[in-house]
XYZ file of C-alpha atoms in Angstrom:
248
model
C -114.495 -46.270 119.127
C -116.082 -47.914 122.175
C -118.917 -49.992 120.733
C -120.527 -50.881 124.054
C -120.605 -47.269 125.229
C -122.217 -45.985 122.030
C -124.833 -48.749 122.116
C -125.600 -48.168 125.791
C -126.066 -44.430 125.314
C -128.287 -44.820 122.248
C -130.573 -47.374 123.861
C -130.750 -45.482 127.139
C -132.165 -42.634 125.078
C -134.551 -45.136 123.515
C -135.765 -46.230 126.946
C -136.568 -42.632 127.870
C -138.094 -41.536 124.569
C -139.096 -43.423 121.432
C -136.371 -43.375 118.775
C -137.947 -43.544 115.324
C -134.587 -44.123 113.615
C -134.151 -47.418 115.483
C -137.472 -48.884 114.388
C -138.205 -51.353 111.624
C -141.839 -52.095 110.683
C -142.730 -55.611 111.847
C -146.072 -57.392 111.726
C -146.419 -58.849 115.230
C -149.295 -61.019 116.425
C -151.919 -58.500 117.518
C -153.434 -60.953 119.989
C -150.126 -61.120 121.845
C -149.636 -57.357 121.699
C -153.081 -56.729 123.193
C -151.853 -57.719 126.649
C -148.789 -55.450 126.594
C -148.498 -51.910 128.013
C -148.308 -49.337 125.225
C -144.989 -47.953 126.461
C -143.288 -51.306 125.923
C -144.698 -51.525 122.403
C -143.619 -47.970 121.586
C -140.063 -48.435 122.863
C -139.278 -51.678 121.087
C -136.540 -51.587 118.440
C -136.654 -54.973 116.763
C -136.495 -55.982 113.119
C -138.413 -59.264 113.177
C -140.561 -61.548 115.306
C -138.720 -64.551 116.781
C -141.612 -65.154 119.199
C -143.385 -67.190 116.513
C -140.935 -70.045 117.204
C -141.840 -70.334 120.897
C -143.567 -73.550 122.039
C -145.604 -74.293 125.184
C -143.633 -75.344 128.243
C -140.270 -74.123 126.990
C -137.555 -72.180 128.754
C -136.841 -69.246 126.451
C -133.852 -66.904 126.617
C -134.087 -63.505 124.906
C -130.702 -61.942 124.147
C -130.844 -58.165 124.359
C -134.380 -58.126 125.714
C -134.640 -54.330 125.906
C -137.976 -53.142 127.242
C -139.312 -56.696 127.400
C -141.746 -56.734 124.492
C -140.747 -60.074 122.980
C -140.299 -61.598 126.452
C -143.849 -60.729 127.409
C -145.111 -62.045 124.080
C -143.160 -65.277 124.577
C -144.527 -65.597 128.118
C -148.020 -65.907 126.696
C -146.860 -68.692 124.386
C -144.850 -70.806 126.854
C -147.846 -70.998 129.179
C -147.813 -71.691 132.930
C -145.282 -74.530 132.615
C -142.730 -72.424 130.733
C -140.517 -69.509 131.631
C -138.799 -66.632 129.878
C -135.484 -64.969 130.728
C -134.488 -61.626 129.274
C -130.818 -60.601 129.299
C -129.739 -57.010 128.728
C -126.786 -54.835 129.749
C -128.676 -51.531 129.695
C -129.962 -50.311 133.062
C -132.622 -48.064 131.558
C -134.047 -50.802 129.362
C -134.019 -53.247 132.270
C -135.840 -50.698 134.419
C -138.493 -50.292 131.721
C -139.021 -54.048 131.417
C -139.098 -54.608 135.177
C -141.458 -51.688 135.753
C -144.287 -53.695 134.196
C -143.328 -57.090 135.600
C -145.928 -57.198 138.376
C -148.657 -55.915 136.060
C -147.812 -58.536 133.450
C -147.657 -61.295 136.076
C -151.224 -60.428 137.069
C -152.354 -60.532 133.445
C -150.561 -63.824 132.787
C -151.734 -65.466 135.982
C -148.195 -65.961 137.238
C -144.706 -64.486 137.163
C -142.996 -66.522 134.453
C -140.636 -63.783 133.201
C -137.432 -62.490 134.772
C -134.941 -59.928 133.547
C -131.242 -60.158 134.350
C -128.271 -57.921 133.659
C -125.506 -59.412 131.591
C -123.554 -59.273 128.367
C -124.951 -61.578 125.726
C -121.416 -62.583 124.722
C -120.700 -63.620 128.346
C -123.874 -65.258 129.616
C -122.130 -66.871 132.577
C -121.307 -63.588 134.332
C -124.039 -62.006 136.463
C -123.283 -58.296 136.083
C -125.556 -57.215 138.944
C -123.760 -59.636 141.264
C -120.460 -58.193 140.050
C -121.665 -54.651 140.733
C -122.599 -55.646 144.289
C -119.204 -57.271 144.717
C -117.449 -54.136 143.449
C -119.409 -51.943 145.847
C -117.954 -53.953 148.723
C -114.567 -54.622 147.123
C -113.659 -51.698 144.844
C -110.769 -51.978 142.427
C -108.065 -49.606 143.616
C -104.843 -51.167 142.367
C -103.419 -54.030 140.327
C -103.833 -56.499 143.179
C -107.532 -55.739 143.646
C -108.017 -55.972 139.874
C -106.473 -59.448 139.934
C -108.808 -60.422 142.785
C -111.787 -59.204 140.765
C -110.726 -61.340 137.807
C -110.406 -64.363 140.102
C -113.883 -63.644 141.493
C -115.292 -63.467 137.956
C -113.813 -66.858 137.092
C -115.325 -68.434 140.221
C -118.674 -66.736 139.626
C -118.911 -68.012 136.064
C -118.157 -71.530 137.261
C -120.102 -71.680 140.533
C -123.034 -69.309 139.943
C -123.440 -68.783 136.197
C -126.079 -66.289 135.159
C -127.322 -68.751 132.524
C -126.145 -72.318 133.211
C -124.988 -74.796 130.586
C -127.726 -76.637 128.673
C -130.563 -74.891 130.534
C -132.536 -73.317 127.673
C -134.847 -74.791 125.025
C -134.935 -71.774 122.736
C -132.675 -68.747 122.373
C -134.264 -65.796 120.621
C -132.905 -62.381 119.723
C -134.362 -59.465 117.833
C -131.915 -57.100 116.100
C -129.244 -57.259 118.804
C -126.394 -59.552 117.728
C -125.141 -56.868 115.342
C -124.621 -54.521 118.309
C -121.848 -56.700 119.741
C -118.253 -55.782 118.897
C -116.841 -57.846 116.030
C -114.110 -59.218 118.295
C -116.785 -60.785 120.534
C -119.193 -62.128 117.927
C -117.807 -65.669 117.700
C -117.774 -65.902 121.494
C -121.396 -64.723 121.453
C -122.420 -67.589 119.176
C -120.488 -70.087 121.310
C -122.383 -68.826 124.362
C -125.696 -69.429 122.608
C -124.590 -72.995 121.912
C -123.411 -73.471 125.515
C -126.694 -72.547 127.175
C -128.938 -74.557 124.844
C -130.104 -78.017 125.828
C -129.286 -80.860 123.429
C -131.737 -80.424 120.577
C -132.347 -76.799 121.550
C -132.970 -74.121 118.954
C -131.974 -70.552 118.171
C -134.332 -68.165 116.376
C -132.470 -65.003 115.457
C -133.830 -61.928 113.708
C -131.033 -59.554 112.798
C -129.545 -57.208 110.233
C -127.142 -58.761 107.733
C -125.065 -57.173 104.982
C -124.703 -58.529 101.446
C -121.059 -57.419 101.413
C -118.428 -56.655 104.077
C -119.067 -53.404 105.947
C -116.293 -50.899 105.072
C -113.821 -50.175 107.857
C -114.613 -46.451 107.999
C -118.299 -47.189 108.620
C -117.382 -49.466 111.507
C -115.836 -46.433 113.214
C -119.111 -44.496 113.191
C -120.854 -44.860 116.599
C -124.162 -43.585 115.213
C -124.211 -46.249 112.507
C -123.066 -48.954 114.905
C -125.699 -48.213 117.531
C -128.200 -47.908 114.685
C -127.701 -51.604 113.802
C -125.753 -50.997 110.583
C -121.989 -51.044 111.123
C -121.939 -54.264 113.142
C -124.074 -56.308 110.763
C -122.918 -59.831 110.001
C -121.968 -60.416 106.389
C -124.559 -62.647 104.698
C -122.368 -65.747 104.352
C -120.583 -65.124 107.650
C -123.769 -65.357 109.717
C -124.632 -69.055 109.137
C -120.928 -69.947 109.089
C -120.463 -68.570 112.615
C -123.279 -70.775 113.898
C -122.016 -73.856 112.080
C -118.515 -73.351 113.506
C -119.983 -73.146 117.021
C -121.545 -76.599 116.581
C -125.046 -75.821 115.344
C -126.753 -78.085 112.813
C -129.571 -77.236 110.422
C -128.526 -73.600 110.125
């Protein structure tokens, strides 16, 4: 099963039309919601509210920012001296979030939010830059594939999407579980990499009280529905501790 493909397809549907099966009831701050377009509220698929940990003046990174709801909430909290970056791999969700960017900038009194395309387990690689590169230098054989890999290495080093130690707070709302199990430890290491010394991570996600059975992990509907990829309860804090986090 291709995890990324099933997740992309499910959330592209969610960007076009509200998906009730992806929603969890969450009590968000109504004062923050009041500024948001209704479409963004309707097409949000979170399971918690990490925005409550945002402080004025911070640089906040939202992993799997979707339609931008939590980013636009966080933008109200960081104030004019702060900024918010949303990372998502889904073109339809990015289009939804960016559609309201100018409107929200007017409401906020400044454009303090940006949305970028990338994989949350590889925050150094700018996927839109890679797509532009591929348009000019398509992969047609083994040699051109090798050149692409070399370009990716240089890009991560010279022009990282999210630089080392550049973020005060990493937030994520029901997204880490959507990453393939083979990439989850790398995902947590990337969170650690981009945080400034003393930075924080506020993660709302689905966890399981026992290991998810192998046959359920092969179900794309359950995986894209935030079930099959859930961290096991003890595994979740352990992954962060192993990446170097303290106070988990």
